[in-house]
Amino acid sequence: EPEVTQTPSHQVTQMGQEVILRCVPISNHLYFYWYRQILGQKVEFLVSFYNNEISEKSEIFDDQFSVERPDGSNFTLKIRSTKLEDSAMYFCASSEGDIQNYGYTFGSGTRLTVV
Amino acid sequence: AQKITQTQPGMFVQEKEAVTLDCTYDTSDQSYGLFWYKQPSSGEMIFLIYQGSYDEQNATEGRYSLNFQKARKSANLVISASQLGDSAMYFCAMREFQAGTALIFGKGTTLSVSS
């Protein structure tokens, strides 16, 4: 079954450093997403991406964050100048379309720890 | 106001019993979709079941069924014949189709299945 692949599975970084989280969505999917889950809390929407541009973003997704689809397969989330509170599980997801019953497939997540 | 409310932080059930996980939602959108995801301790998000706002029948997927009561704005997940492997966090989520493609998650319910 097709899957969304995220790398790395764990990343430890020092406060103030930049990190890039990588995702390979399902190949025929058109919509790509990043979500965040702080430990033990709910999953929060960060950003959606369609047709090579951001289609929606939440209040969390400020200038510290950026997304890119540098080639036909990868979808990346860059976090600049990381803070302790950026420590969380980051999930990439993709969906085939925006019609009602298209599901979202999530990757296994990247656990980011900022020290 | 919370868009998705899951009032049960934790639920306990014995193997082979059925369990209902509650979810209520708040939206003024006429067209929306409701999702349930399972998150085991390993962290990945596993799609379980989907219910569209215009679907007249309750959704079912194997041992999972969704008790959809539109007038009450509730979308409870029913797991029949619980198994030890069902022990996990369960999230209810909603997509409002006029608002975009982002999923809004509840805080989750931890289900523990004992033998």
CSV table of C-alpha atoms in Angstrom, one decimal:
chain,number,residue,atom,x,y,z
A,1,GLU,CA,0.0,0.0,0.0
A,2,PRO,CA,1.4,3.5,-0.9
A,3,GLU,CA,2.8,5.4,2.1
A,4,VAL,CA,4.1,8.8,3.1
A,5,THR,CA,7.7,8.6,4.1
A,6,GLN,CA,9.3,11.0,6.5
A,7,THR,CA,12.9,11.4,7.4
A,8,PRO,CA,14.6,11.5,9.8
A,9,SER,CA,12.4,9.7,12.4
A,10,HIS,CA,14.2,11.5,15.2
A,11,GLN,CA,16.2,14.8,15.1
A,12,VAL,CA,17.9,16.5,18.0
A,13,THR,CA,19.0,20.1,17.4
A,14,GLN,CA,20.4,22.9,19.4
A,15,MET,CA,18.3,25.9,20.1
A,16,GLY,CA,18.8,28.6,17.5
A,17,GLN,CA,19.8,26.1,14.7
A,18,GLU,CA,17.8,25.5,11.5
A,19,VAL,CA,16.3,22.1,10.8
A,20,ILE,CA,14.8,20.7,7.6
A,21,LEU,CA,12.2,17.9,7.9
A,22,ARG,CA,11.7,15.8,4.8
A,23,CYS,CA,8.7,14.0,3.4
A,24,VAL,CA,8.0,12.0,0.3
A,25,PRO,CA,4.2,12.1,-0.3
A,26,ILE,CA,2.3,9.5,-2.2
A,27,SER,CA,3.1,10.0,-5.8
A,28,ASN,CA,-0.3,10.7,-7.3
A,29,HIS,CA,-1.4,12.9,-4.4
A,30,LEU,CA,-1.9,16.6,-5.1
A,31,TYR,CA,-2.3,18.2,-1.6
A,32,PHE,CA,0.5,18.1,1.0
A,33,TYR,CA,0.3,19.1,4.7
A,34,TRP,CA,2.4,19.5,7.8
A,35,TYR,CA,0.9,19.0,11.2
A,36,ARG,CA,2.5,19.2,14.7
A,37,GLN,CA,1.9,17.4,17.9
A,38,ILE,CA,3.5,18.6,21.1
A,39,LEU,CA,4.0,15.6,23.4
A,40,GLY,CA,0.7,14.4,24.9
A,41,GLN,CA,-1.3,17.1,23.2
A,42,LYS,CA,-3.6,17.3,20.1
A,43,VAL,CA,-2.5,17.4,16.6
A,44,GLU,CA,-2.3,20.9,15.1
A,45,PHE,CA,-2.5,22.0,11.5
A,46,LEU,CA,0.5,24.0,10.3
A,47,VAL,CA,0.2,24.4,6.5
A,48,SER,CA,-1.2,23.0,3.3
A,49,PHE,CA,0.5,23.1,-0.1
A,50,TYR,CA,-1.1,22.7,-3.5
A,51,ASN,CA,0.1,23.5,-7.0
A,52,ASN,CA,3.5,24.6,-5.7
A,53,GLU,CA,2.2,27.1,-3.3
A,54,ILE,CA,0.8,27.4,0.2
A,55,SER,CA,-2.9,27.1,0.1
A,56,GLU,CA,-3.6,27.5,3.8
A,57,LYS,CA,-1.7,28.1,6.9
A,58,SER,CA,-2.4,28.4,10.6
A,59,GLU,CA,-1.4,31.0,13.2
A,60,ILE,CA,1.4,28.7,14.2
A,61,PHE,CA,3.0,28.8,10.8
A,62,ASP,CA,4.8,32.2,11.1
A,63,ASP,CA,8.0,33.5,9.5
A,64,GLN,CA,10.0,30.9,11.4
A,65,PHE,CA,8.6,28.2,9.1
A,66,SER,CA,8.7,27.6,5.4
A,67,VAL,CA,7.8,24.8,3.1
A,68,GLU,CA,9.2,23.8,-0.3
A,69,ARG,CA,8.7,21.1,-2.9
A,70,PRO,CA,12.2,21.3,-4.4
A,71,ASP,CA,11.7,18.5,-6.9
A,72,GLY,CA,8.9,16.2,-8.0
A,73,SER,CA,8.9,14.0,-5.0
A,74,ASN,CA,10.1,15.7,-1.8
A,75,PHE,CA,8.2,18.1,0.4
A,76,THR,CA,10.1,19.9,3.1
A,77,LEU,CA,9.4,21.9,6.3
A,78,LYS,CA,12.2,24.2,7.3
A,79,ILE,CA,12.2,25.6,10.8
A,80,ARG,CA,14.6,28.5,11.3
A,81,SER,CA,16.2,29.5,14.6
A,82,THR,CA,14.6,26.7,16.6
A,83,LYS,CA,13.2,27.3,20.1
A,84,LEU,CA,12.6,24.9,22.9
A,85,GLU,CA,8.9,25.0,22.3
A,86,ASP,CA,9.4,23.7,18.8
A,87,SER,CA,10.0,20.3,20.3
A,88,ALA,CA,7.2,18.1,18.9
A,89,MET,CA,6.3,15.3,16.6
A,90,TYR,CA,5.9,16.7,13.1
A,91,PHE,CA,3.6,14.8,10.7
A,92,CYS,CA,3.5,15.1,6.9
A,93,ALA,CA,0.3,14.1,5.2
A,94,SER,CA,-0.9,14.0,1.7
A,95,SER,CA,-4.3,13.6,-0.1
A,96,GLU,CA,-5.4,12.8,-3.6
A,97,GLY,CA,-7.7,15.8,-3.9
A,98,ASP,CA,-9.9,18.2,-2.1
A,99,ILE,CA,-13.2,16.5,-2.8
A,100,GLN,CA,-15.2,15.4,0.2
A,101,ASN,CA,-14.2,11.8,0.8
A,102,TYR,CA,-10.6,11.9,-0.1
A,103,GLY,CA,-8.6,10.6,2.9
A,104,TYR,CA,-5.4,11.9,4.3
A,105,THR,CA,-2.4,9.6,4.6
A,106,PHE,CA,0.0,10.5,7.3
A,107,GLY,CA,3.6,9.7,7.6
A,108,SER,CA,5.1,8.1,10.7
A,109,GLY,CA,6.4,11.5,11.9
A,110,THR,CA,9.6,13.1,12.8
A,111,ARG,CA,10.2,13.6,16.5
A,112,LEU,CA,12.1,16.9,16.9
A,113,THR,CA,13.9,17.6,20.1
A,114,VAL,CA,15.3,21.1,20.6
A,115,VAL,CA,17.9,21.3,23.4
B,1,ALA,CA,-15.0,27.4,21.2
B,2,GLN,CA,-13.6,24.0,20.5
B,3,LYS,CA,-14.4,22.7,17.0
B,4,ILE,CA,-13.9,19.1,18.1
B,5,THR,CA,-14.6,17.9,21.6
B,6,GLN,CA,-13.5,14.6,23.0
B,7,THR,CA,-14.7,14.5,26.6
B,8,GLN,CA,-13.1,11.2,27.6
B,9,PRO,CA,-9.4,11.5,28.3
B,10,GLY,CA,-9.1,7.8,29.1
B,11,MET,CA,-11.3,4.7,28.6
B,12,PHE,CA,-10.8,1.2,29.8
B,13,VAL,CA,-12.3,-1.9,28.3
B,14,GLN,CA,-11.8,-5.6,28.5
B,15,GLU,CA,-11.0,-7.7,25.5
B,16,LYS,CA,-13.9,-8.8,23.3
B,17,GLU,CA,-16.1,-6.0,24.7
B,18,ALA,CA,-17.4,-3.1,22.6
B,19,VAL,CA,-16.4,0.4,23.5
B,20,THR,CA,-17.7,3.8,22.3
B,21,LEU,CA,-15.4,6.8,22.1
B,22,ASP,CA,-17.3,10.1,22.1
B,23,CYS,CA,-16.8,13.0,19.7
B,24,THR,CA,-18.9,16.1,19.3
B,25,TYR,CA,-18.2,18.9,16.8
B,26,ASP,CA,-19.1,22.4,16.1
B,27,THR,CA,-19.5,23.9,12.6
B,28,SER,CA,-21.8,26.1,10.7
B,29,ASP,CA,-20.6,24.6,7.4
B,30,GLN,CA,-23.2,22.4,5.7
B,31,SER,CA,-20.6,20.3,4.0
B,32,TYR,CA,-18.0,18.6,6.2
B,33,GLY,CA,-16.2,15.4,6.8
B,34,LEU,CA,-15.5,13.6,10.1
B,35,PHE,CA,-12.5,11.3,10.6
B,36,TRP,CA,-11.2,9.0,13.2
B,37,TYR,CA,-7.5,8.2,13.6
B,38,LYS,CA,-5.6,5.8,15.8
B,39,GLN,CA,-2.2,6.7,17.2
B,40,PRO,CA,-0.4,3.7,18.9
B,41,SER,CA,2.5,4.3,21.2
B,42,SER,CA,4.8,4.1,18.2
B,43,GLY,CA,3.4,7.5,17.2
B,44,GLU,CA,2.1,7.0,13.6
B,45,MET,CA,-1.4,8.2,12.7
B,46,ILE,CA,-3.6,5.5,11.3
B,47,PHE,CA,-6.8,6.3,9.4
B,48,LEU,CA,-9.8,4.3,10.7
B,49,ILE,CA,-13.0,5.6,9.3
B,50,TYR,CA,-14.7,8.6,7.5
B,51,GLN,CA,-18.2,10.0,7.6
B,52,GLY,CA,-19.4,12.7,5.2
B,53,SER,CA,-22.0,15.2,6.4
B,54,TYR,CA,-24.4,14.1,3.6
B,55,ASP,CA,-23.9,10.4,4.1
B,56,GLU,CA,-27.2,8.9,5.2
B,57,GLN,CA,-25.8,5.7,6.4
B,58,ASN,CA,-23.4,5.3,9.3
B,59,ALA,CA,-19.9,4.5,8.1
B,60,THR,CA,-18.5,1.0,8.9
B,61,GLU,CA,-15.0,-0.4,8.4
B,62,GLY,CA,-14.6,-3.9,9.8
B,63,ARG,CA,-14.8,-3.7,13.7
B,64,TYR,CA,-15.1,0.1,13.5
B,65,SER,CA,-18.4,1.9,13.0
B,66,LEU,CA,-19.3,5.6,13.4
B,67,ASN,CA,-22.5,6.5,15.2
B,68,PHE,CA,-23.3,9.7,13.3
B,69,GLN,CA,-26.0,11.9,14.8
B,70,LYS,CA,-26.1,15.0,12.7
B,71,ALA,CA,-28.7,16.9,14.7
B,72,ARG,CA,-26.7,16.4,17.9
B,73,LYS,CA,-23.4,17.0,16.1
B,74,SER,CA,-21.9,13.9,17.4
B,75,ALA,CA,-19.7,11.3,15.6
B,76,ASN,CA,-18.9,8.6,18.1
B,77,LEU,CA,-16.6,5.8,17.2
B,78,VAL,CA,-17.7,2.3,18.2
B,79,ILE,CA,-15.1,-0.5,18.3
B,80,SER,CA,-16.7,-3.9,18.6
B,81,ALA,CA,-14.9,-6.9,20.1
B,82,SER,CA,-11.9,-5.0,21.4
B,83,GLN,CA,-8.5,-6.5,21.0
B,84,LEU,CA,-5.3,-5.8,23.0
B,85,GLY,CA,-3.8,-4.2,19.9
B,86,ASP,CA,-6.6,-1.6,20.0
B,87,SER,CA,-4.8,0.1,23.0
B,88,ALA,CA,-3.9,3.5,21.6
B,89,MET,CA,-4.8,7.2,21.5
B,90,TYR,CA,-7.8,7.9,19.3
B,91,PHE,CA,-8.4,11.2,17.6
B,92,CYS,CA,-11.6,12.6,16.1
B,93,ALA,CA,-11.0,15.2,13.3
B,94,MET,CA,-13.1,17.3,11.1
B,95,ARG,CA,-12.7,19.0,7.7
B,96,GLU,CA,-15.0,21.9,6.9
B,97,PHE,CA,-15.2,22.0,3.2
B,98,GLN,CA,-15.8,25.7,2.8
B,99,ALA,CA,-12.9,26.5,5.1
B,100,GLY,CA,-10.4,24.5,3.1
B,101,THR,CA,-8.6,21.2,3.3
B,102,ALA,CA,-7.1,21.4,6.8
B,103,LEU,CA,-8.1,18.8,9.4
B,104,ILE,CA,-9.1,20.0,12.9
B,105,PHE,CA,-8.3,17.5,15.6
B,106,GLY,CA,-9.8,16.9,19.0
B,107,LYS,CA,-7.5,16.3,22.1
B,108,GLY,CA,-7.9,12.5,21.8
B,109,THR,CA,-9.0,9.7,24.0
B,110,THR,CA,-6.6,7.0,25.3
B,111,LEU,CA,-8.1,3.6,25.1
B,112,SER,CA,-6.7,0.8,27.2
B,113,VAL,CA,-7.7,-2.8,26.5
B,114,SER,CA,-7.0,-5.4,29.2
B,115,SER,CA,-7.2,-9.2,29.0
